[in-house]
Amino acid sequence: EQQPQSLNVCFWFIPPSLRKIPDNEEKRLILGKFTSQIRKIQQSEGKILVNYSDLPDLKSHFFRMITCNPGASSDDMDFLLEDIERVG
């Protein structure tokens, strides 16, 4: 019997206004603020709860999604990402 596996995905939502800006500490700090705000809005709406984390070297929050539901479909993942984009 195969044991359930989990998937840990870490990412930022990068708004269009920041996509052409080179990666640097200031950009990462802005992305961290976006991450916190998006999560807060999604949590208040009660539809999605994706946690965030940070690494000391990055000095910025990023989304940290751990999926361990074998019933999660690609439609579920699309919904999650589309909602992050909608809020962002």
Short mmCIF file of C-alpha atoms in Angstrom, two decimals:
data_model
loop_
_atom_site.label_atom_id
_atom_site.label_comp_id
_atom_site.label_asym_id
_atom_site.label_seq_id
_atom_site.Cartn_x
_atom_site.Cartn_y
_atom_site.Cartn_z
CA GLU A 1 0.00 0.00 0.00
CA GLN A 2 1.36 3.38 -1.00
CA GLN A 3 1.49 6.03 1.71
CA PRO A 4 -0.10 9.42 1.00
CA GLN A 5 2.41 12.03 -0.10
CA SER A 6 2.34 15.76 0.31
CA LEU A 7 3.45 18.57 -1.91
CA ASN A 8 5.02 21.72 -0.50
CA VAL A 9 4.95 24.67 -2.92
CA CYS A 10 6.42 28.07 -2.07
CA PHE A 11 5.70 31.04 -4.33
CA TRP A 12 4.97 34.74 -4.62
CA PHE A 13 2.15 36.33 -6.53
CA ILE A 14 3.90 38.99 -8.59
CA PRO A 15 1.49 41.73 -9.69
CA PRO A 16 1.88 42.96 -13.27
CA SER A 17 3.31 46.28 -12.06
CA LEU A 18 6.30 44.48 -10.51
CA ARG A 19 6.99 41.81 -13.13
CA LYS A 20 9.63 43.76 -15.05
CA ILE A 21 11.42 45.10 -11.99
CA PRO A 22 14.69 43.28 -11.27
CA ASP A 23 14.78 41.05 -8.22
CA ASN A 24 16.18 42.85 -5.20
CA GLU A 25 15.49 43.23 -1.49
CA GLU A 26 13.04 46.13 -1.98
CA LYS A 27 10.97 44.12 -4.47
CA ARG A 28 10.90 41.11 -2.13
CA LEU A 29 9.69 43.31 0.75
CA ILE A 30 6.86 44.61 -1.46
CA LEU A 31 5.98 41.06 -2.51
CA GLY A 32 5.92 40.04 1.14
CA LYS A 33 3.40 42.80 1.88
CA PHE A 34 1.26 41.65 -1.07
CA THR A 35 1.40 38.09 0.26
CA SER A 36 0.21 39.16 3.72
CA GLN A 37 -2.59 41.32 2.31
CA ILE A 38 -3.82 38.67 -0.13
CA ARG A 39 -3.89 36.04 2.61
CA LYS A 40 -5.74 38.39 4.98
CA ILE A 41 -8.41 39.13 2.35
CA GLN A 42 -8.84 35.49 1.40
CA GLN A 43 -9.11 34.47 5.03
CA SER A 44 -11.76 37.15 5.71
CA GLU A 45 -13.77 35.93 2.71
CA GLY A 46 -13.64 32.40 4.11
CA LYS A 47 -13.00 30.69 0.76
CA ILE A 48 -9.29 29.86 0.90
CA LEU A 49 -6.63 29.67 3.55
CA VAL A 50 -3.08 29.40 2.28
CA ASN A 51 -0.38 30.00 4.82
CA TYR A 52 2.76 32.02 4.32
CA SER A 53 6.26 31.70 5.60
CA ASP A 54 9.60 33.40 5.17
CA LEU A 55 13.28 32.66 5.11
CA PRO A 56 15.74 34.91 6.94
CA ASP A 57 17.82 35.36 3.78
CA LEU A 58 14.82 36.58 1.77
CA LYS A 59 13.44 38.91 4.46
CA SER A 60 10.02 38.56 2.87
CA HIS A 61 6.82 36.51 3.24
CA PHE A 62 5.87 34.10 0.47
CA PHE A 63 2.96 31.72 0.05
CA ARG A 64 3.64 28.24 1.41
CA MET A 65 1.04 25.78 0.28
CA ILE A 66 1.14 22.21 1.55
CA THR A 67 -1.21 19.86 -0.25
CA CYS A 68 -1.76 16.37 1.09
CA ASN A 69 -5.27 15.69 -0.22
CA PRO A 70 -5.26 12.97 -2.88
CA GLY A 71 -8.71 14.19 -3.91
CA ALA A 72 -7.42 17.65 -4.87
CA SER A 73 -7.88 18.17 -8.57
CA SER A 74 -6.29 20.47 -11.10
CA ASP A 75 -9.56 22.45 -10.97
CA ASP A 76 -8.99 22.97 -7.24
CA MET A 77 -5.47 24.24 -7.87
CA ASP A 78 -6.72 26.49 -10.69
CA PHE A 79 -9.34 27.93 -8.33
CA LEU A 80 -6.70 28.67 -5.72
CA LEU A 81 -4.33 30.40 -8.14
CA GLU A 82 -7.12 32.32 -9.89
CA ASP A 83 -8.36 33.58 -6.53
CA ILE A 84 -4.88 34.75 -5.52
CA GLU A 85 -4.69 36.60 -8.83
CA ARG A 86 -8.19 38.08 -8.34
CA VAL A 87 -7.33 39.40 -4.89
CA GLY A 88 -3.84 40.51 -5.92
#
